CSV table of C-alpha atoms in Angstrom, one decimal:
chain,number,residue,atom,x,y,z
Z,25,THR,CA,-67.0,58.0,-108.8
Z,26,ARG,CA,-65.2,60.9,-107.1
Z,27,LEU,CA,-63.1,58.6,-104.9
Z,28,SER,CA,-61.8,56.7,-107.9
Z,29,GLU,CA,-60.9,59.9,-109.6
Z,30,MET,CA,-58.9,61.0,-106.6
Z,31,GLN,CA,-57.1,57.7,-106.5
Z,32,ILE,CA,-56.2,58.0,-110.2
Z,33,SER,CA,-54.9,61.6,-109.6
Z,34,LEU,CA,-52.7,60.4,-106.7
Z,35,GLN,CA,-51.3,57.7,-108.8
Z,36,HIS,CA,-50.3,60.3,-111.5
Z,37,VAL,CA,-48.7,62.5,-108.8
Z,38,CYS,CA,-46.7,59.5,-107.4
Z,39,GLN,CA,-45.5,58.7,-110.9
Z,40,ASP,CA,-44.4,62.3,-111.4
Z,41,ILE,CA,-42.6,62.3,-108.1
Z,42,GLU,CA,-40.8,59.1,-109.0
Z,43,GLY,CA,-39.8,60.6,-112.3
Z,44,PHE,CA,-38.5,63.8,-110.6
Z,45,ARG,CA,-36.5,61.6,-108.2
Z,46,ASN,CA,-34.9,59.7,-111.0
Z,47,ASP,CA,-34.2,62.9,-112.9
Z,48,SER,CA,-32.5,64.4,-109.8
Z,49,GLU,CA,-30.3,61.3,-109.3
Z,50,SER,CA,-29.4,61.4,-112.9
Z,51,LEU,CA,-28.5,65.1,-112.7
Z,52,ALA,CA,-26.5,64.5,-109.5
Z,53,ALA,CA,-24.5,61.8,-111.3
Z,54,LYS,CA,-23.9,64.1,-114.3
Z,55,LEU,CA,-22.8,66.9,-111.9
Z,56,ASP,CA,-20.2,64.6,-110.2
Z,57,ASN,CA,-18.9,63.5,-113.5
Z,58,ARG,CA,-18.6,67.1,-114.7
Z,59,LYS,CA,-16.7,68.1,-111.5
Z,60,GLN,CA,-14.3,65.3,-112.0
Z,61,VAL,CA,-13.7,66.3,-115.6
Z,62,GLN,CA,-13.4,69.9,-114.5
Z,63,ARG,CA,-10.7,69.1,-112.0
Z,64,SER,CA,-8.7,67.1,-114.5
Z,65,ILE,CA,-9.0,69.8,-117.2
Z,66,GLU,CA,-8.3,72.6,-114.6
Z,67,SER,CA,-4.9,70.9,-113.7
Z,68,ARG,CA,-4.0,70.9,-117.4
Z,69,LEU,CA,-5.2,74.4,-118.1
Z,70,ASN,CA,-3.2,75.8,-115.2
Z,71,GLY,CA,-0.1,74.8,-117.0
Z,72,LEU,CA,-1.3,76.4,-120.2
Z,73,ILE,CA,-3.0,79.6,-119.2
Z,74,VAL,CA,-1.4,82.5,-117.5
Z,75,GLY,CA,-3.9,84.5,-115.5
Z,76,PRO,CA,-3.9,88.3,-115.4
Z,77,ASP,CA,-3.3,88.3,-111.6
Z,78,MET,CA,-0.2,86.1,-112.1
Z,79,VAL,CA,1.1,88.4,-114.8
Z,80,ARG,CA,0.6,91.6,-112.7
Z,81,ALA,CA,2.3,89.9,-109.6
Z,82,LEU,CA,5.3,88.8,-111.6
Z,83,VAL,CA,5.8,92.1,-113.5
Z,84,ASP,CA,4.9,94.7,-110.9
Z,85,GLY,CA,4.0,92.9,-107.7
Z,86,HIS,CA,5.9,93.1,-104.4
Z,87,ILE,CA,8.4,90.3,-103.8
Z,88,GLY,CA,6.7,88.4,-101.0
Z,89,SER,CA,4.7,85.3,-100.3
Z,90,TYR,CA,2.2,85.8,-103.2
Z,91,TYR,CA,5.0,86.5,-105.6
Z,92,LEU,CA,6.7,83.3,-104.6
Z,93,THR,CA,3.4,81.4,-105.2
Z,94,CYS,CA,3.1,82.9,-108.7
Z,95,LEU,CA,6.8,82.2,-109.4
Z,96,GLU,CA,6.2,78.6,-108.5
Z,97,ALA,CA,3.3,78.4,-110.9
Z,98,LEU,CA,5.4,79.9,-113.6
Z,99,SER,CA,8.2,77.4,-113.0
Z,100,GLN,CA,5.7,74.6,-113.2
Z,101,SER,CA,4.3,75.9,-116.5
Z,102,LEU,CA,7.9,76.2,-117.9
Z,103,ARG,CA,8.7,72.6,-116.8
Z,104,ASN,CA,5.6,71.1,-118.5
Z,105,GLY,CA,6.7,72.0,-122.0
Z,106,ASN,CA,3.3,71.4,-123.5
Z,107,ALA,CA,2.3,75.0,-124.1
Z,108,THR,CA,1.1,76.3,-127.5
Z,109,PRO,CA,3.5,78.6,-129.5
Z,110,ASP,CA,1.6,81.7,-128.5
Z,111,HIS,CA,1.5,80.7,-124.9
Z,112,GLN,CA,5.2,79.8,-124.9
Z,113,ILE,CA,6.1,83.3,-126.0
Z,114,VAL,CA,4.2,84.7,-123.0
Z,115,LEU,CA,6.0,82.3,-120.7
Z,116,ASP,CA,9.4,83.2,-122.1
Z,117,LYS,CA,8.7,86.9,-121.6
Z,118,LEU,CA,7.6,86.3,-118.0
Z,119,ARG,CA,10.7,84.2,-117.4
Z,120,LEU,CA,13.0,86.9,-118.6
Z,121,LYS,CA,11.1,89.6,-116.6
Z,122,SER,CA,11.1,87.5,-113.4
Z,123,ALA,CA,14.8,86.7,-113.8
Z,124,SER,CA,15.6,90.4,-114.2
Z,125,ARG,CA,13.6,91.4,-111.2
Z,126,ILE,CA,15.1,88.7,-109.0
Z,127,ARG,CA,18.6,89.7,-110.1
Z,128,GLN,CA,17.9,93.4,-109.2
Z,129,PHE,CA,16.4,92.3,-105.9
Z,130,PHE,CA,19.6,90.4,-104.9
Z,131,VAL,CA,21.9,93.1,-106.1
Z,132,HIS,CA,20.0,95.7,-104.1
Z,133,GLN,CA,20.3,93.5,-100.9
Z,134,LEU,CA,24.0,93.1,-101.5
Z,135,HIS,CA,24.3,96.8,-101.9
Z,136,GLY,CA,22.7,97.2,-98.5
Z,137,LEU,CA,25.5,95.1,-97.0
Z,138,ARG,CA,28.0,97.4,-98.6
Z,139,THR,CA,26.4,100.6,-97.3
Z,140,GLY,CA,25.8,99.0,-93.8
Z,141,SER,CA,22.0,99.1,-93.9
Z,142,ILE,CA,22.0,95.3,-93.2
Z,143,THR,CA,24.4,92.9,-91.5
Z,144,ILE,CA,25.9,89.7,-92.9
Z,145,GLN,CA,23.6,87.7,-90.6
Z,146,GLN,CA,20.5,89.5,-92.0
Z,147,LEU,CA,21.7,88.9,-95.5
Z,148,HIS,CA,22.1,85.2,-95.0
Z,149,HIS,CA,19.0,84.5,-92.9
Z,150,GLY,CA,16.6,87.2,-94.0
Z,151,VAL,CA,17.3,87.2,-97.7
Z,152,PHE,CA,19.0,84.0,-99.0
Z,153,ALA,CA,17.4,81.6,-96.7
Z,154,LYS,CA,13.9,83.2,-96.8
Z,155,TYR,CA,13.9,83.6,-100.6
Z,156,GLU,CA,15.5,80.3,-101.5
Z,157,LYS,CA,12.9,79.8,-104.3
Z,158,LEU,CA,14.3,82.9,-106.0
Z,159,THR,CA,17.8,81.4,-106.2
Z,160,ARG,CA,16.4,78.1,-107.4
Z,161,PHE,CA,14.4,79.9,-110.2
Z,162,LEU,CA,17.6,81.7,-111.3
Z,163,THR,CA,19.7,78.5,-111.3
Z,164,GLU,CA,17.1,76.6,-113.3
Z,165,PHE,CA,15.8,79.1,-115.8
Z,166,ALA,CA,18.4,82.0,-115.8
Z,167,PRO,CA,21.8,80.5,-115.2
Z,168,GLN,CA,23.6,83.6,-116.5
Z,169,ALA,CA,21.9,85.9,-114.0
Z,170,ALA,CA,22.6,83.3,-111.3
Z,171,ARG,CA,26.3,83.4,-112.1
Z,172,GLU,CA,26.3,87.2,-112.0
Z,173,VAL,CA,24.6,87.3,-108.6
Z,174,ARG,CA,27.0,84.6,-107.3
Z,175,GLU,CA,30.1,86.5,-108.6
Z,176,THR,CA,28.8,89.8,-107.1
Z,177,TYR,CA,28.2,88.0,-103.7
Z,178,ILE,CA,31.7,86.4,-103.7
Z,179,GLY,CA,33.4,89.7,-104.5
Z,180,LEU,CA,31.5,91.6,-101.9
Z,181,ILE,CA,32.1,89.0,-99.2
Z,182,GLN,CA,35.8,89.0,-100.0
Z,183,ARG,CA,36.0,92.8,-99.6
Z,184,TYR,CA,33.8,92.6,-96.5
Z,185,TYR,CA,36.0,90.2,-94.6
Z,186,ALA,CA,39.2,91.8,-95.9
Z,187,THR,CA,38.0,95.1,-94.5
Z,188,LEU,CA,37.3,93.5,-91.1
Z,189,VAL,CA,40.8,91.8,-91.1
Z,190,GLU,CA,42.5,95.1,-92.0
Z,191,LYS,CA,40.6,96.9,-89.2
Z,192,TYR,CA,41.6,94.2,-86.7
Z,193,VAL,CA,45.2,94.5,-87.7
Z,194,ARG,CA,45.2,98.3,-87.3
Z,195,LEU,CA,43.7,97.9,-83.8
Z,196,VAL,CA,46.3,95.3,-82.9
Z,197,ARG,CA,49.1,97.5,-84.1
Z,198,GLN,CA,47.8,100.3,-81.9
Z,199,ILE,CA,48.2,98.2,-78.7
Z,200,PRO,CA,51.3,99.4,-76.9
Z,201,CYS,CA,53.8,96.6,-76.3
Z,202,LYS,CA,57.3,96.3,-75.0
Z,203,ILE,CA,59.9,94.3,-76.9
Z,204,ASP,CA,62.1,92.4,-74.4
Z,205,LYS,CA,65.8,92.1,-74.9
Z,206,LYS,CA,67.8,88.9,-74.4
Z,207,GLU,CA,69.3,90.2,-71.2
Z,208,ASP,CA,65.9,91.2,-69.7
Z,209,VAL,CA,64.8,89.2,-66.6
Z,210,ILE,CA,61.4,87.6,-66.8
Z,211,ILE,CA,60.9,87.2,-63.0
Z,212,GLY,CA,61.8,90.2,-60.9
Z,213,GLN,CA,65.0,92.2,-61.6
Z,214,LYS,CA,68.3,90.6,-62.0
Z,215,SER,CA,70.1,92.8,-59.5
Z,216,GLY,CA,67.3,92.8,-57.0
Z,217,VAL,CA,66.4,89.1,-56.7
Z,218,LYS,CA,66.9,87.8,-53.2
Z,219,ARG,CA,69.2,84.9,-52.8
Z,220,GLY,CA,67.7,81.8,-51.4
Z,221,GLY,CA,64.2,80.6,-51.9
Z,222,PHE,CA,62.7,78.7,-54.9
Z,223,MET,CA,64.6,80.6,-57.6
Z,224,SER,CA,67.9,80.9,-55.8
Z,225,SER,CA,69.2,77.6,-57.1
Z,226,PHE,CA,68.8,78.9,-60.6
Z,227,MET,CA,70.2,82.4,-60.1
Z,228,GLY,CA,73.8,81.2,-60.0
Z,229,SER,CA,76.6,82.6,-62.1
Z,230,SER,CA,77.1,82.0,-65.8
Z,231,THR,CA,79.6,79.2,-64.9
Z,232,ASN,CA,76.6,76.9,-64.4
Z,233,ALA,CA,76.0,77.1,-68.1
Z,234,GLY,CA,78.5,74.3,-68.7
Z,235,ALA,CA,77.0,72.0,-66.1
Z,236,THR,CA,76.8,68.3,-67.2
Z,237,SER,CA,74.5,65.6,-66.2
Z,238,THR,CA,75.5,62.3,-64.5
Z,239,LEU,CA,75.2,60.7,-67.8
Z,240,GLY,CA,78.2,62.7,-69.0
Z,241,THR,CA,76.3,64.9,-71.5
Z,242,SER,CA,76.1,68.6,-71.4
Z,243,LEU,CA,72.8,70.2,-70.5
Z,244,PRO,CA,70.9,71.3,-73.6
Z,245,PHE,CA,70.3,74.9,-72.3
Z,246,ASP,CA,71.7,77.6,-70.1
Z,247,PRO,CA,70.2,76.9,-66.6
Z,248,GLN,CA,69.1,80.5,-66.2
Z,249,PRO,CA,65.3,80.3,-67.1
Z,250,TRP,CA,64.6,83.8,-65.8
Z,251,LEU,CA,66.4,85.3,-68.8
Z,252,VAL,CA,64.6,85.8,-72.1
Z,253,GLN,CA,67.7,84.5,-74.0
Z,254,SER,CA,67.6,81.2,-72.1
Z,255,ARG,CA,63.9,80.8,-72.7
Z,256,MET,CA,64.5,81.4,-76.4
Z,257,ARG,CA,67.1,78.6,-76.5
Z,258,ILE,CA,64.8,76.2,-74.7
Z,259,VAL,CA,62.1,76.7,-77.3
Z,260,GLN,CA,64.6,76.5,-80.2
Z,261,ASP,CA,66.3,73.3,-79.0
Z,262,VAL,CA,63.3,71.1,-79.2
Z,263,ASP,CA,65.4,68.0,-80.1
Z,264,ALA,CA,67.6,68.1,-77.0
Z,265,PRO,CA,67.7,64.9,-74.8
Z,266,LEU,CA,65.4,64.6,-71.9
Z,267,ILE,CA,66.9,65.9,-68.6
Z,268,ILE,CA,66.3,63.8,-65.5
Z,269,PRO,CA,65.4,66.2,-62.6
Z,270,ALA,CA,67.3,64.2,-60.0
Z,271,ALA,CA,70.5,64.1,-62.1
Z,272,TYR,CA,70.2,67.8,-62.8
Z,273,ASP,CA,69.8,68.6,-59.1
Z,274,ARG,CA,72.9,66.5,-58.2
Z,275,ASN,CA,75.0,68.4,-60.7
Z,276,MET,CA,73.8,71.8,-59.5
Z,277,THR,CA,74.3,70.9,-55.8
Z,278,GLY,CA,77.5,68.9,-56.3
């Protein structure tokens, strides 16, 4: 009858739906497997294939964050060592071109220090610290260029600090100074010092120069500390025996 025919049709539809569901699950499993294979192959191909964007960035691009990313990818490709002969030729050309550009970049920055367009702090923090990956690339893949940059830097820094030292010496020499004589008085004027007071006991005549201590030894210096000559002898005679203040006072007052 008509009802049985409808039941048969529904059974066929259910069977088709079940088949579609099985097919979709099978396709989903195949898709996941292909994605896994794609990821594994992509990681290998990235070390073998050099994209056009990467070539343009390394050859003509501005040295910035994207350039550093491409340079890191080039470094990884050079380290792998599993490139084909044709691909290895391209990698070597990019290595030489990148080394040349990095060398010119550092030389230009060092020239800026010579002309005064940048300071030594900007050179260290804004160039060498910021672009540390460039120095690592030169050291690993272009040691000759790295030595040239290092020698240029050392020579420039030597001249830079030598110029600063010479400028400092010239400024110091321009400072007016008075050279004291041995007879000059450090405290006050020799003829105008008032007798009495703190320094009066030291302002005696030159006969006090031969004063001796109670221990029977001569004093190691002329007891006239306000004279430059006496101060010089005090500094020079560093090996003199220690003077006991009480014994010295007794000799001066006795």
